[in-house]
Amino acid sequence: MARKNLGRRKIELVKMTNESNLQVTFSKRRSGLFKKGSELCTLCDAEIAIIVFSPSGKAYSFGHPNVNKLLDHSLGRVIRHNNTNFAESRTKLRIQMLNESLTEVMAEKEKEQETKQSIVQNERENKDAEKWWRNSPTELNLAQSTSMKCDLEALKKEVDEKVAQLHHRNLNFYVGSSSNVAAPAAVSGGNISTNHGFFDQNGNSTSAPTLPFGFNVMNRTPAGYNSYQLQNQEVKQVHPQYWARYY
Amino acid sequence: MKKVKLSLIANERSRKTSFIKRKDGIFKKLHELSTLCGVQACALIYSPFIPVPESWPSREGAKKVASRFLEMPPTARTKKMMDQETYLMERITKAKEQLKNLAAENRELQVRRFMFDCVEGKMSQYHYDAKDLQDLQSCINLYLDQLNGRIESIKENGESLLSSVSPFPTRIGVDEIGDESFSDSPIHATTGVVDTLNATNPHVLTGDMTPFLDADATAVTASSRFFDHIPYENMNMSQNLHEPFQHLVPTNVCDFFQNQNMNQVQYQAPNNLFNQIQREFYNINLNLNLNLNSNQYLNQQQSFMNPMVEQHMNHVGGRESIPFVDGNCYNYHQLPSNQLPAVDHASTSYMPSTTGVYDPYINNNL
């Protein structure tokens, strides 16, 4: 049956002959298969190992907790012990957090897609033959293009004036504020660029808003200085809460 | 279709039913994949419900494919290997990138509609801020480039010069209305009265964010950028951006701040806000430094930092580059005596550093 729109369609379950289609189909179906495997592990607390060889002979594998472990158990007939040690608990907690993060990102993505759909639909409904200036530039003739160009240049001039005015006003606003975090970032950036002292550069690089700049500065420190930093790694690890203070 | 929450199913009977259905679904997908692409595949599933592991296509078939897999060299085997953790991280990264692209597209569409409404003389109906105006500038520039290209192509092709279908609407009194709308203070900006056009366009661009909110957004962005630096830094260079503060000996606190202020006076006007944040930040770190220090590290820090501080103090008045280089050479000469113990110490503490790589990410998720 001939179809106009090439949407979802049923296919025969035989080997494909077109090489590029075969490669694309393999890639998509392999991704879907691994996704289903991940869902099964999460929902039903199952341990799974999937091995797929690509048409070119490469091996793709997905496993939870690990492909090698399950294969060793299966082939070597090693008895599986059900002891849950600390590392496994940590991994489970981490996987749970990753799943939650993935769910959130997917929800936001759907929201953005709905927004886009509504915008496009709104534009399609409101498309009017009278409003020729809303069309794409490729649909305009010479007179329309020239007229549109003049009006856009006038609008551009107007917007430039508004931007300059708003910028001037914002400067007055920011100077007097004591709770704004953006201002010290700019000031610190300026300070670093004008400061020539080695010591102050390292000192300034530790303030939170300027860390991107400080990170660059740290690359230029002498090698001996870095080796001294290595000496304090243990101190950093002894107190895990050390990190939380800066975040 | 109801969306399934990605977590362990609490009800054991539901979990078992779901397991059986999904297991069959996975086996079906494996069958389709191997048939369509003519490739070998196998699966092995352990479950708390079934003592014997399920395998596809059969125990012998799975064993054969697994043997082929195990015969491969380890590098080729692990190159495409994934466990659930890496798989989920990869999916999250991909989804975030897609989300960013979608948001950018939506923003572009909204700004484009804003531009056309401004051309029609409806700028006063919108409440915009600096970022919206900047985006509008970019959109106008882009559209003007397209128009110029269109005009050039029309002139080259010699198309007929037709008059416009309808007269272009003149913008009478737009400047006055625009000025009135713009005169509102950004701090007290509020959404105006919704008229018929706004009602028919539920996604009208309303820039009701105050600069204060923009500042918060900037801070959040900076924080995100800061997080991105940590894993790279720890994994590759074994450096930490917070280390320099630990080198500061408490006895030199006043000297540090005095030098700081003097430098600021020399090069730019002092900013009280920056000083406050710097001092507070420094005090927090100072407390941590006192708690973390042991006698060993304190002595080493003193012996290491004093010459540097002296060099810096000597050159506060005049900043010649040559004396500073000499001071740097002096530091170089001093360090080799401490270098061997440092390396030995670092090697022993490498594993804790590797373990610590995950901590900021967990904090990031929380």
XYZ file of C-alpha atoms in Angstrom:
613
model
C 0.000 0.000 0.000
C 1.471 3.336 -1.022
C 1.579 5.875 1.789
C 2.057 9.622 1.451
C 3.539 10.283 4.877
C 6.479 8.124 5.778
C 5.665 7.842 9.451
C 5.603 4.658 11.443
C 5.112 1.663 9.221
C 5.269 -2.097 9.553
C 8.197 -3.926 8.034
C 8.870 -7.506 7.119
C 10.984 -9.447 9.569
C 13.712 -10.379 7.125
C 17.299 -9.286 6.823
C 17.655 -5.850 5.292
C 19.588 -5.472 2.069
C 20.281 -1.736 2.104
C 23.549 -1.273 3.974
C 23.025 2.266 5.268
C 19.482 1.500 6.373
C 20.764 -1.614 8.085
C 23.368 0.375 10.004
C 20.856 3.011 11.097
C 18.344 0.369 12.102
C 20.961 -1.455 14.130
C 21.994 1.700 15.943
C 18.455 2.743 16.810
C 17.274 -0.689 17.867
C 20.383 -1.313 19.932
C 19.770 1.944 21.817
C 16.156 0.980 22.431
C 17.195 -2.458 23.605
C 19.657 -1.044 26.114
C 17.022 1.400 27.314
C 14.605 -1.449 27.973
C 17.337 -3.340 29.773
C 18.057 -0.372 32.013
C 14.376 0.003 32.833
C 14.110 -3.677 33.731
C 17.052 -3.399 36.118
C 15.539 -0.350 37.781
C 11.944 -1.514 38.065
C 12.362 -5.195 38.935
C 15.771 -5.328 40.616
C 17.079 -7.732 37.997
C 20.651 -8.335 36.928
C 21.060 -8.382 33.186
C 23.756 -8.738 30.545
C 23.132 -8.032 26.854
C 25.765 -8.590 24.180
C 25.214 -7.535 20.582
C 27.682 -7.796 17.691
C 27.336 -5.091 15.074
C 27.315 -5.885 11.331
C 30.947 -4.789 11.254
C 31.904 -7.142 14.051
C 32.173 -4.794 17.012
C 30.792 -5.880 20.366
C 28.272 -3.694 22.173
C 27.309 -4.755 25.657
C 25.156 -3.520 28.497
C 25.223 -5.058 31.934
C 24.100 -4.494 35.482
C 26.023 -4.657 37.685
C 28.681 -5.713 35.180
C 28.854 -7.858 32.043
C 31.991 -9.654 33.151
C 30.542 -10.666 36.497
C 27.409 -12.203 35.019
C 29.353 -14.022 32.320
C 31.720 -15.469 34.903
C 28.789 -16.641 36.973
C 27.072 -18.209 34.011
C 30.011 -19.915 32.336
C 32.075 -20.784 35.371
C 29.012 -21.839 37.316
C 30.125 -19.809 40.278
C 27.505 -19.672 43.005
C 26.152 -16.165 43.366
C 26.367 -14.802 46.858
C 23.660 -12.412 47.993
C 25.826 -10.302 50.264
C 25.227 -6.622 49.767
C 28.385 -4.772 50.610
C 28.959 -1.055 50.948
C 30.057 -0.470 47.364
C 26.881 -1.996 45.957
C 24.703 0.127 48.230
C 26.552 3.208 47.090
C 26.095 2.240 43.460
C 22.381 1.637 43.949
C 21.930 5.017 45.593
C 23.836 6.689 42.781
C 21.745 4.942 40.127
C 18.590 6.051 41.915
C 19.761 9.660 41.877
C 20.693 9.415 38.215
C 17.237 8.042 37.419
C 15.602 10.948 39.240
C 17.787 13.438 37.391
C 16.949 11.795 34.069
C 13.237 11.966 34.856
C 13.486 15.679 35.628
C 15.388 16.466 32.436
C 12.903 14.489 30.358
C 9.988 16.366 31.950
C 11.570 19.742 31.178
C 12.261 18.611 27.635
C 8.608 17.680 27.123
C 7.547 21.052 28.484
C 9.799 22.866 26.021
C 8.450 20.746 23.183
C 4.885 21.624 24.113
C 5.843 25.302 24.154
C 7.332 25.010 20.696
C 4.271 23.187 19.381
C 1.947 25.875 20.687
C 4.075 28.691 19.240
C 4.215 27.078 15.808
C 0.506 26.300 15.827
C -0.307 29.834 16.920
C 1.742 31.276 14.077
C 0.117 28.950 11.566
C -3.369 29.922 12.700
C -2.608 33.640 12.645
C -0.933 33.560 9.256
C -2.635 36.240 7.203
C -2.260 37.238 3.580
C -2.618 40.878 4.563
C 0.448 40.757 6.829
C 3.048 40.143 4.156
C 5.837 41.468 6.357
C 5.619 38.415 8.629
C 6.514 36.040 5.812
C 9.935 34.603 5.248
C 12.330 36.925 3.378
C 12.422 34.495 0.470
C 8.750 35.170 -0.270
C 9.017 38.961 -0.563
C 9.401 40.915 -3.780
C 11.666 43.913 -4.315
C 9.259 46.609 -3.132
C 8.306 44.656 -0.040
C 11.925 43.865 0.796
C 12.976 47.485 0.446
C 10.104 48.740 2.563
C 10.741 46.128 5.234
C 14.425 46.966 5.247
C 13.746 50.674 5.866
C 11.369 49.983 8.728
C 13.675 47.419 10.317
C 16.563 49.878 10.219
C 14.379 52.483 11.920
C 13.359 49.932 14.548
C 16.998 48.945 15.026
C 17.962 52.562 15.707
C 15.161 52.873 18.223
C 16.152 49.661 20.002
C 19.813 50.718 20.131
C 18.807 53.922 21.900
C 16.695 51.978 24.391
C 19.522 49.554 25.103
C 21.954 52.397 25.770
C 19.448 54.103 28.030
C 18.725 50.920 29.968
C 22.422 50.191 30.355
C 23.002 53.643 31.824
C 20.140 53.174 34.246
C 21.334 49.739 35.338
C 24.755 51.117 36.183
C 23.175 53.527 38.630
C 21.125 50.693 40.079
C 23.981 48.238 40.566
C 26.407 50.635 42.207
C 24.170 51.285 45.176
C 23.130 47.687 45.794
C 24.813 45.655 48.510
C 23.152 42.310 47.873
C 23.989 41.835 44.215
C 26.418 39.063 43.372
C 27.060 40.088 39.782
C 28.962 43.263 40.642
C 31.895 41.679 42.508
C 32.368 39.223 39.677
C 32.993 42.082 37.274
C 35.151 43.918 39.780
C 37.198 40.838 40.547
C 37.714 40.178 36.868
C 38.983 43.695 36.414
C 41.161 43.369 39.447
C 42.833 40.222 38.194
C 43.563 41.684 34.804
C 45.297 44.722 36.265
C 47.172 42.997 39.069
C 50.781 42.033 38.423
C 51.654 40.429 41.750
C 52.174 36.678 41.769
C 50.905 36.299 45.301
C 47.735 38.319 44.851
C 46.818 36.420 41.726
C 46.710 33.206 43.677
C 45.000 34.907 46.569
C 42.277 36.398 44.418
C 41.668 33.216 42.482
C 40.033 31.626 45.498
C 36.981 33.883 45.658
C 33.870 32.098 44.477
C 32.576 34.399 41.703
C 35.974 34.542 40.018
C 36.763 30.851 40.011
C 36.643 30.542 36.210
C 39.329 33.209 36.019
C 41.277 31.764 38.901
C 41.266 28.395 37.223
C 43.118 29.908 34.303
C 45.558 31.629 36.615
C 46.373 28.370 38.347
C 47.630 26.893 35.116
C 50.536 29.324 35.147
C 51.824 28.550 38.631
C 55.318 27.078 38.959
C 55.635 23.328 39.070
C 57.014 23.354 42.592
C 53.951 25.185 43.811
C 51.736 22.467 42.393
C 53.762 19.761 44.070
C 53.196 21.515 47.364
C 49.471 21.497 46.663
C 49.588 17.738 46.206
C 50.876 17.529 49.736
C 47.556 18.783 51.096
C 45.318 16.353 49.284
C 44.914 14.176 52.343
C 43.884 17.160 54.418
C 41.183 17.902 51.874
C 39.835 14.361 51.986
C 39.735 14.059 55.758
C 36.832 16.513 55.979
C 34.157 15.767 53.362
C 32.125 18.768 54.454
C 34.939 20.963 53.238
C 33.306 21.023 49.829
C 29.857 21.950 50.995
C 31.054 25.238 52.442
C 31.914 26.586 49.037
C 28.865 25.382 47.163
C -0.192 5.636 27.922
C 0.672 5.976 31.574
C 4.239 6.917 32.352
C 6.079 4.536 34.643
C 8.118 6.017 37.448
C 11.756 4.981 37.231
C 12.186 3.338 40.601
C 11.786 -0.065 42.199
C 8.204 -1.315 42.140
C 7.086 -1.663 45.735
C 4.422 -4.341 45.283
C 6.149 -7.678 44.844
C 3.382 -9.243 42.766
C 3.286 -6.252 40.421
C 7.047 -6.352 40.243
C 7.039 -10.009 39.232
C 4.332 -9.490 36.624
C 6.167 -6.504 35.222
C 9.396 -8.480 35.167
C 7.885 -11.327 33.161
C 6.269 -8.999 30.642
C 9.340 -6.840 30.197
C 11.641 -9.842 29.977
C 9.551 -11.224 27.115
C 9.584 -7.786 25.483
C 13.359 -7.635 25.633
C 13.678 -11.108 24.159
C 11.313 -10.105 21.357
C 13.388 -7.025 20.614
C 16.527 -9.126 20.545
C 14.883 -11.477 18.077
C 13.869 -8.601 15.810
C 17.305 -7.014 15.945
C 19.190 -10.192 15.167
C 16.811 -11.061 12.317
C 16.666 -7.632 10.691
C 20.375 -6.866 10.821
C 21.639 -10.405 10.568
C 23.777 -10.109 13.669
C 24.502 -12.302 16.668
C 23.156 -11.324 20.056
C 22.479 -12.851 23.429
C 21.034 -11.851 26.777
C 21.332 -13.191 30.286
C 18.897 -12.170 33.013
C 19.068 -13.020 36.706
C 16.076 -12.319 38.874
C 15.087 -12.785 42.498
C 11.916 -14.531 41.336
C 13.472 -17.274 39.194
C 16.414 -19.297 40.535
C 17.669 -20.310 37.086
C 18.858 -17.427 34.891
C 16.878 -16.687 31.762
C 18.872 -16.561 28.568
C 18.251 -15.813 24.930
C 18.248 -17.392 22.395
C 18.880 -20.504 24.494
C 21.491 -21.610 26.974
C 23.665 -23.100 24.242
C 23.163 -20.145 21.896
C 23.906 -17.619 24.604
C 26.969 -19.571 25.655
C 28.237 -19.565 22.088
C 27.840 -15.803 21.690
C 29.331 -15.214 25.129
C 32.320 -17.356 24.215
C 32.843 -15.308 21.079
C 32.610 -12.187 23.206
C 35.145 -13.476 25.710
C 37.578 -14.497 22.982
C 37.893 -10.882 21.876
C 40.855 -8.867 23.167
C 40.028 -6.964 26.360
C 40.413 -3.532 24.767
C 37.919 -4.249 21.995
C 35.617 -5.872 24.537
C 35.496 -2.981 26.994
C 35.520 -0.245 24.351
C 31.754 -0.407 23.880
C 30.876 -1.871 27.261
C 28.326 -0.058 29.388
C 26.879 -0.555 32.807
C 23.717 1.093 34.043
C 25.556 3.981 35.669
C 27.482 5.055 32.577
C 24.430 4.454 30.412
C 22.251 6.719 32.548
C 24.895 9.433 32.660
C 25.195 9.309 28.892
C 21.425 9.608 28.505
C 21.260 12.529 30.917
C 23.978 14.383 29.035
C 22.251 13.839 25.715
C 18.874 14.920 27.082
C 20.333 18.071 28.619
C 21.892 19.040 25.305
C 18.606 18.490 23.498
C 16.837 20.558 26.145
C 19.282 23.413 25.642
C 18.769 23.357 21.878
C 14.992 23.317 22.274
C 15.090 26.262 24.669
C 17.250 28.237 22.240
C 14.822 27.528 19.381
C 11.838 28.614 21.455
C 13.629 31.776 22.484
C 14.388 32.578 18.854
C 10.761 32.086 17.833
C 9.505 34.329 20.621
C 12.002 37.082 19.839
C 11.109 36.904 16.159
C 7.434 37.403 16.935
C 8.383 40.245 19.257
C 10.260 41.854 16.370
C 7.280 41.663 14.024
C 4.988 43.093 16.684
C 7.426 45.973 17.170
C 7.411 46.633 13.431
C 3.619 46.813 13.593
C 3.836 49.366 16.390
C 2.877 47.191 19.349
C 6.074 47.585 21.351
C 4.243 49.248 24.232
C 2.240 46.099 24.911
C 5.364 44.174 25.930
C 7.359 44.412 29.145
C 10.960 43.775 28.268
C 14.360 44.006 29.929
C 17.929 44.457 28.737
C 18.387 40.862 27.638
C 15.200 40.922 25.566
C 16.373 44.093 23.825
C 19.762 42.564 23.086
C 18.144 39.460 21.620
C 15.879 41.733 19.591
C 18.949 43.532 18.241
C 20.492 40.230 17.148
C 17.256 39.116 15.506
C 16.902 42.409 13.616
C 20.491 42.210 12.380
C 19.985 38.645 11.198
C 16.741 39.475 9.418
C 18.313 42.537 7.777
C 21.110 40.334 6.425
C 18.524 37.975 4.965
C 16.625 40.907 3.463
C 19.788 42.299 1.893
C 20.525 38.903 0.404
C 16.988 38.719 -0.914
C 17.220 42.184 -2.495
C 20.514 41.285 -4.149
C 19.094 38.074 -5.573
C 15.995 39.894 -6.869
C 18.106 42.514 -8.637
C 20.323 39.869 -10.183
C 17.408 37.796 -11.412
C 15.541 40.829 -12.661
C 12.198 39.846 -11.205
C 9.186 42.038 -11.807
C 8.773 45.047 -9.536
C 5.350 44.563 -8.058
C 3.785 47.014 -5.690
C 2.932 45.874 -2.199
C -0.346 44.116 -1.671
C -1.468 46.403 1.128
C -0.064 49.635 2.532
C 2.426 49.229 5.345
C 0.978 50.299 8.708
C 2.343 53.644 9.878
C 3.470 53.886 13.463
C 1.785 57.037 14.743
C 2.595 57.951 18.304
C 4.666 54.844 18.888
C 7.601 56.772 20.321
C 5.540 58.456 22.990
C 3.795 55.264 24.055
C 7.096 53.405 24.018
C 8.738 56.024 26.188
C 5.919 55.878 28.691
C 6.193 52.106 28.886
C 9.962 52.268 29.158
C 9.856 54.873 31.895
C 8.740 52.231 34.376
C 11.428 51.368 36.862
C 12.884 47.892 36.269
C 12.611 47.147 39.956
C 8.867 47.688 39.998
C 8.073 46.248 36.589
C 4.733 44.461 36.548
C 2.689 42.760 33.891
C 0.347 45.200 32.193
C -3.335 44.790 31.532
C -3.996 41.855 29.250
C -5.829 43.001 26.149
C -7.454 41.020 23.368
C -4.198 40.364 21.564
C -2.531 39.015 24.677
C -5.527 36.806 25.340
C -5.318 35.298 21.884
C -1.553 34.879 22.217
C -0.946 33.023 25.482
C 2.793 32.918 24.853
C 3.333 36.635 24.512
C 6.816 37.549 25.624
C 6.530 39.341 28.953
C 9.851 40.462 30.380
C 8.756 40.920 33.965
C 12.061 39.830 35.485
C 13.855 42.473 37.491
C 17.635 42.962 37.248
C 17.904 41.454 40.696
C 16.544 38.177 39.365
C 18.932 38.402 36.452
C 21.774 38.751 38.929
C 20.640 35.600 40.693
C 20.535 33.801 37.371
C 24.060 34.977 36.696
C 25.198 33.628 40.045
C 23.565 30.284 39.328
C 25.276 30.118 35.963
C 28.611 30.906 37.555
C 28.049 28.158 40.093
C 27.299 25.680 37.331
C 30.455 26.655 35.539
C 32.348 26.220 38.772
C 31.061 22.677 39.180
C 32.138 21.784 35.685
C 35.722 22.605 36.540
C 36.089 20.298 39.516
C 36.111 16.791 37.985
C 38.418 17.861 35.197
C 40.806 19.462 37.631
C 40.907 16.567 40.049
C 41.188 13.881 37.438
C 43.850 15.415 35.239
C 46.019 17.879 37.084
C 45.574 16.921 40.725
C 45.135 20.564 41.562
C 42.541 22.146 43.749
C 41.417 25.727 43.505
C 40.939 25.957 47.239
C 44.485 24.961 48.122
C 46.066 28.434 47.978
C 44.017 29.606 50.921
C 45.377 26.810 53.051
C 48.867 28.134 52.544
C 48.040 31.383 54.291
C 49.378 31.444 57.833
C 47.042 33.120 60.344
C 49.786 35.448 61.504
C 49.863 37.037 58.045
C 46.151 37.736 57.773
C 46.510 41.469 58.409
C 49.390 41.764 55.985
C 47.398 40.039 53.284
C 44.437 42.356 53.622
C 46.586 45.458 53.848
C 48.359 44.538 50.645
C 45.020 43.765 49.057
C 43.636 47.177 49.869
C 46.773 48.952 48.746
C 46.682 47.207 45.407
C 43.077 48.140 44.909
C 43.784 51.763 45.762
C 46.551 51.848 43.201
C 44.683 50.395 40.260
C 40.987 51.152 40.717
C 38.460 52.653 43.088
C 37.844 50.457 46.113
C 34.538 48.616 46.192
C 33.078 47.992 49.619
C 30.860 45.206 48.377
C 33.779 43.254 46.985
C 35.793 43.778 50.154
C 32.966 42.510 52.309
C 32.514 39.353 50.268
C 36.243 38.772 50.098
C 36.655 39.203 53.837
C 33.737 36.946 54.705
C 34.945 34.301 52.305
C 38.432 34.535 53.701
C 37.227 34.285 57.284
C 35.301 31.095 56.529
C 38.350 29.583 54.946
C 40.491 30.760 57.837
C 38.342 28.853 60.307
C 38.593 25.731 58.207
C 42.296 26.256 57.925
C 42.680 26.393 61.689
C 40.671 23.219 62.117
C 42.461 21.340 59.386
C 46.007 22.271 60.304
C 48.263 19.957 62.219
C 51.641 20.915 63.604
C 53.399 19.287 60.684
C 51.566 21.203 58.003
C 51.653 24.421 59.976
C 55.421 24.329 60.199
C 55.806 23.514 56.542
C 53.433 26.272 55.539
C 55.308 28.795 57.613
C 58.664 27.820 56.207
C 57.243 27.935 52.692
C 55.162 31.094 52.815
C 57.328 33.516 54.760
C 59.859 34.184 51.974
C 57.073 34.728 49.468
C 55.288 37.183 51.720
C 58.504 39.070 52.354
C 59.216 39.298 48.654
C 55.733 40.596 48.044
C 55.934 43.180 50.817
C 59.272 44.446 49.587
C 57.816 45.221 46.178
C 54.513 46.748 47.216
C 55.655 50.259 46.349
C 57.287 49.668 42.993
C 56.411 46.812 40.659
C 59.563 45.966 38.734
C 59.304 42.722 36.877
C 62.961 41.771 37.276
C 63.041 41.606 41.104
C 59.880 39.527 41.082
C 61.490 37.038 38.734
C 64.440 36.859 41.104
C 62.033 36.175 43.931
C 60.438 33.437 41.881
C 63.845 31.861 41.295
C 64.403 31.932 45.015
C 61.191 29.993 45.504
C 62.328 27.499 42.909
C 65.585 26.972 44.758
C 63.804 26.372 48.024
C 61.318 23.783 46.773
C 63.580 20.874 45.721
C 64.376 20.182 49.348
C 60.657 19.559 49.941
C 59.880 17.967 46.626
C 60.669 14.328 47.393
C 58.540 14.105 50.547
C 55.733 15.859 48.692
C 55.770 13.341 45.866
C 55.829 10.402 48.252
C 52.972 11.884 50.198
C 50.954 12.586 47.071
C 51.299 9.036 45.832
C 49.868 7.669 49.060
C 46.952 10.087 48.960
C 46.077 9.482 45.314
C 43.331 6.951 46.038
C 41.389 9.229 48.409
C 41.576 11.885 45.727
C 40.060 9.499 43.211
C 37.310 8.641 45.652
C 36.639 12.309 46.226
C 35.959 12.883 42.561
C 32.370 11.735 42.990
C 31.527 13.889 45.990
C 30.910 17.193 44.183
C 28.768 15.453 41.611
C 26.550 14.014 44.331
C 26.300 17.452 45.868
C 25.469 18.793 42.464
C 22.561 16.390 42.155
C 21.344 17.241 45.613
